[in-house]
């Protein structure tokens, strides 16, 4: 209770400090208000976007893209990660290839994704899923290949077959790493979402940012940025909450 | 906690058994490739007979091959020479008839105490109720009644090792291998663990091989102690311990002292220690 109060207190103080400085800098006319809007201007832009209905619909479409892309990427990442870590043949075939893919940033994939999947939803899912997949694969692989040998020895000497060894020992032992990968993946899903929406989209938060640029509506851009910040932070807290339950023995 | 452990009621499991758990070590040696391709002899060719149902300690400094010998019996490391037989059958790999209690607890932290013990029973065709009942009985036997729903992270070191003991004994293995199982526990908890181990051992009549570097621990627990030395790892002397149980480190008999002085003397000899 006390720590909760402290946490929220800290949040409120920190945020109001930032808004105060922002207001001061923009309100005193130190900078051009067309380039750096004041908090009330941004609020007004948000209300306007809300009245137009695009604030919520952008949020919905962006969340949907992130969710679908994340689900595809995370599922593949966990499966492939477990296989490359525990099945020698798969690791031999896939690991070098995946290591080559790793340094390619998501944004570099946008042009080819548009050619392959068009400017519809497919290209967005692809770019997001790709980014999430790499993060989740990497962490799952690390977790599943570093399972303590005493766990494996214990499982075998207790008569567990390979199937049980995998599902009752390797997977839970790797779970803390997998959860870290999923959390990182969720953050990256947002990053690549915006990358995908900045070009070749007709809706979503990223599109709205790009759209506002055409008319130099910096207040609208600020709305989009704040939306992304809040959404990302909320999502991360949800992930922390879920992962604490999922791998409860880690904190014990 | 100590009182509870001393008043334990021992409930032997049903499975009747003839004298099983004989181990014949015949010229067994273990070596492995070290850096620069040089072969390192972890265990020189060793001959050893371990009688069914006996409690045997392997004692010596680190590097003397005591864990290597134990791991070879468990099928965890391959032999480079010789054979090890369990009831006449050569050991070729990990065998669920050989129970192991590891140095680090090796309990699965994602399962409860009960879940850890039930894990060992899954290879038998038992109903879930029966598995549960047997696991509960095993936990009761080590004095952990009421702790079955706790995760290992919520238990003390001594309690964790008791869960490990229950997990191993619940399937009534013929042989139990213990690699410095109480090394991380404080002296008081150790005394309790020794009591529990001896009670459970007497109830189940498994052959126990117990690795330790603690001379008192070997003298308190075992029927026979094999004193080992490093460079290469080998048995340098075997000692019969005939004192009646229970033996206590704070009420030492004359023979206990004599044995302890003898072993410490052996371990002090130049070349017997690798430090």
Coordinates of C-alpha atoms in Angstrom, one line a residue, chain A residues 14-231:
Chain A
X14 CA 7.5 13.6 -12.4
X15 CA 4.8 14.1 -15.0
X16 CA 3.6 17.4 -13.7
X17 CA 7.2 18.7 -13.6
X18 CA 7.7 17.8 -17.3
X19 CA 4.4 19.4 -18.3
X20 CA 5.3 22.5 -16.3
X21 CA 8.6 22.9 -18.0
X22 CA 7.0 22.2 -21.4
X23 CA 4.3 24.8 -20.8
X24 CA 6.9 27.3 -19.6
X25 CA 9.2 26.9 -22.6
X26 CA 6.3 26.9 -25.2
X27 CA 4.2 29.5 -23.5
X28 CA 6.9 32.1 -23.0
X29 CA 7.4 32.2 -26.7
X30 CA 11.0 31.1 -26.5
X31 CA 10.3 28.9 -29.5
X32 CA 7.9 29.1 -32.4
X33 CA 4.5 27.8 -31.1
X34 CA 3.7 26.4 -34.5
X35 CA 6.7 24.1 -34.2
X36 CA 6.4 23.5 -30.4
X37 CA 2.8 23.6 -29.3
X38 CA 1.7 24.4 -25.7
X39 CA 0.0 21.7 -23.6
X40 CA -3.5 23.3 -24.0
X41 CA -3.0 23.3 -27.8
X42 CA -2.1 19.6 -27.8
X43 CA -5.1 18.9 -25.6
X44 CA -7.4 20.8 -28.0
X45 CA -6.0 18.8 -30.9
X46 CA -6.6 15.6 -29.0
X47 CA -10.3 16.6 -28.3
X48 CA -10.7 17.4 -32.0
X49 CA -9.3 14.1 -33.1
X50 CA -11.5 12.4 -30.6
X51 CA -14.6 14.2 -32.0
X52 CA -13.6 13.2 -35.5
X53 CA -13.6 9.6 -34.2
X54 CA -10.0 9.0 -35.5
X55 CA -8.3 9.1 -32.0
X56 CA -10.1 5.9 -31.0
X57 CA -10.1 4.2 -34.4
X58 CA -6.4 4.9 -34.9
X59 CA -5.7 3.4 -31.5
X60 CA -7.9 0.4 -32.3
X61 CA -6.3 -0.3 -35.6
X62 CA -2.7 0.1 -34.3
X63 CA -3.4 -2.1 -31.3
X64 CA -4.9 -4.7 -33.5
X65 CA -1.9 -4.7 -35.9
X66 CA 0.5 -4.9 -32.9
X67 CA -1.5 -7.7 -31.3
X68 CA -1.7 -9.9 -34.4
X69 CA 1.9 -9.3 -35.4
X70 CA 3.0 -10.0 -31.9
X71 CA 1.0 -13.2 -31.6
X72 CA 2.4 -14.6 -34.9
X73 CA 6.0 -13.5 -34.1
X74 CA 5.9 -14.6 -30.4
X75 CA 4.5 -18.1 -31.2
X76 CA 7.0 -18.7 -33.9
X77 CA 9.8 -17.3 -31.8
X78 CA 9.1 -19.6 -28.8
X79 CA 8.7 -22.7 -31.1
X80 CA 11.8 -22.1 -33.2
X81 CA 13.8 -21.0 -30.1
X82 CA 13.0 -24.2 -28.3
X83 CA 13.9 -26.2 -31.4
X84 CA 17.2 -24.5 -32.1
X85 CA 18.2 -24.8 -28.5
X86 CA 17.3 -28.5 -28.0
X87 CA 17.3 -30.2 -31.4
X88 CA 20.8 -30.3 -32.8
X89 CA 19.8 -30.7 -36.5
X90 CA 17.5 -27.7 -36.4
X91 CA 20.2 -25.6 -34.7
X92 CA 22.7 -26.6 -37.3
X93 CA 20.3 -25.6 -40.1
X94 CA 18.8 -22.4 -38.7
X95 CA 21.1 -20.8 -36.3
X96 CA 23.6 -19.2 -38.8
X97 CA 20.7 -17.9 -40.9
X98 CA 18.9 -16.4 -37.9
X99 CA 22.2 -14.8 -36.8
X100 CA 22.4 -13.1 -40.2
X101 CA 18.9 -11.9 -39.9
X102 CA 19.4 -10.3 -36.5
X103 CA 21.2 -7.1 -37.5
X104 CA 18.6 -6.2 -40.2
X105 CA 16.3 -3.5 -38.6
X106 CA 12.6 -3.8 -39.0
X107 CA 12.4 -0.5 -40.9
X108 CA 14.6 -1.9 -43.7
X109 CA 12.0 -4.5 -44.3
X110 CA 9.1 -2.1 -44.9
X111 CA 9.8 -1.6 -48.7
X112 CA 10.1 -5.3 -49.4
X113 CA 7.1 -6.1 -47.2
X114 CA 5.0 -3.6 -49.2
X115 CA 6.1 -5.2 -52.4
X116 CA 5.3 -8.7 -51.1
X117 CA 2.1 -8.0 -49.2
X118 CA 0.8 -4.7 -50.6
X119 CA 0.0 -1.7 -48.5
X120 CA -2.8 -3.6 -46.7
X121 CA -2.6 -5.2 -43.3
X122 CA -0.4 -8.0 -44.5
X123 CA 2.8 -5.9 -44.7
X124 CA 2.2 -4.5 -41.2
X125 CA 1.7 -8.0 -39.7
X126 CA 4.8 -9.2 -41.5
X127 CA 7.1 -6.4 -40.3
X128 CA 5.9 -6.6 -36.7
X129 CA 5.9 -10.4 -36.5
X130 CA 9.5 -10.4 -37.9
X131 CA 10.8 -8.0 -35.2
X132 CA 9.0 -9.8 -32.4
X133 CA 10.1 -13.2 -33.7
X134 CA 13.8 -12.3 -33.6
X135 CA 13.6 -11.0 -30.0
X136 CA 11.6 -13.9 -28.7
X137 CA 13.6 -16.5 -30.6
X138 CA 16.9 -15.1 -29.3
X139 CA 15.8 -15.1 -25.6
X140 CA 14.0 -18.5 -25.8
X141 CA 17.1 -20.0 -27.4
X142 CA 19.3 -18.6 -24.7
X143 CA 17.0 -19.8 -22.0
X144 CA 16.4 -23.3 -23.4
X145 CA 20.1 -23.9 -24.2
X146 CA 21.3 -22.9 -20.7
X147 CA 19.0 -25.2 -18.7
X148 CA 21.1 -26.3 -15.6
X149 CA 22.5 -29.8 -16.2
X150 CA 21.4 -30.9 -12.7
X151 CA 17.8 -30.4 -13.8
X152 CA 18.3 -32.7 -16.8
X153 CA 20.2 -35.3 -14.8
X154 CA 17.6 -35.2 -12.1
X155 CA 14.8 -35.6 -14.6
X156 CA 16.5 -38.5 -16.3
X157 CA 17.4 -40.3 -13.1
X158 CA 13.8 -39.9 -12.0
X159 CA 12.8 -41.9 -15.1
X160 CA 11.4 -39.0 -17.2
X161 CA 11.3 -39.7 -21.0
X162 CA 12.4 -37.2 -23.5
X163 CA 8.9 -35.9 -23.9
X164 CA 8.4 -35.2 -20.2
X165 CA 11.9 -33.9 -19.9
X166 CA 11.1 -31.3 -22.6
X167 CA 7.7 -30.2 -21.4
X168 CA 8.1 -30.5 -17.6
X169 CA 11.7 -29.4 -17.3
X170 CA 13.2 -27.6 -20.3
X171 CA 10.2 -25.4 -21.0
X172 CA 9.6 -24.2 -17.4
X173 CA 13.4 -23.8 -16.9
X174 CA 13.5 -21.6 -19.9
X175 CA 10.3 -19.8 -19.0
X176 CA 11.9 -16.8 -17.2
X177 CA 14.0 -16.1 -20.4
X178 CA 11.0 -16.6 -22.6
X179 CA 9.0 -14.1 -20.6
X180 CA 11.8 -11.6 -20.9
X181 CA 11.8 -12.1 -24.6
X182 CA 8.1 -11.6 -24.8
X183 CA 8.3 -8.4 -22.9
X184 CA 11.1 -7.1 -25.2
X185 CA 9.1 -8.3 -28.2
X186 CA 6.0 -6.3 -27.0
X187 CA 8.1 -3.1 -26.9
X188 CA 9.6 -3.9 -30.3
X189 CA 6.2 -4.6 -31.7
X190 CA 5.4 -0.9 -31.1
X191 CA 8.6 0.3 -32.6
X192 CA 8.0 -1.7 -35.8
X193 CA 4.3 -0.8 -35.9
X194 CA 5.2 2.8 -36.3
X195 CA 7.9 2.0 -38.8
X196 CA 5.3 0.1 -40.9
X197 CA 2.6 2.7 -40.5
X198 CA 4.8 5.7 -41.5
X199 CA 4.8 4.6 -45.1
X200 CA 2.0 2.9 -47.0
X201 CA -0.8 3.1 -44.4
X202 CA -4.1 4.9 -44.4
X203 CA -4.9 4.5 -40.7
X204 CA -3.2 4.0 -37.3
X205 CA -1.2 6.2 -35.0
X206 CA 1.9 6.1 -37.3
X207 CA -0.2 7.2 -40.3
X208 CA -1.7 10.0 -38.3
X209 CA 1.8 11.3 -37.4
X210 CA 2.8 11.2 -41.1
X211 CA -0.5 12.8 -42.1
X212 CA 0.0 15.6 -39.6
X213 CA 3.4 16.3 -41.0
X214 CA 1.9 17.1 -44.4
X215 CA 0.1 20.0 -42.8
X216 CA 2.7 20.8 -40.2
X217 CA 0.2 20.1 -37.4
X218 CA 2.7 19.7 -34.6
X219 CA -0.1 19.6 -32.0
X220 CA -1.5 16.5 -33.7
X221 CA 1.9 15.0 -33.8
X222 CA 2.3 15.5 -30.1
X223 CA -1.0 13.7 -29.6
X224 CA 0.3 10.7 -31.5
X225 CA 3.6 10.7 -29.6
X226 CA 1.9 10.9 -26.2
X227 CA -0.5 8.1 -27.3
X228 CA 2.4 5.8 -28.2
X229 CA 4.1 6.6 -24.9
X230 CA 1.1 5.9 -22.7
X231 CA 0.2 2.8 -24.7

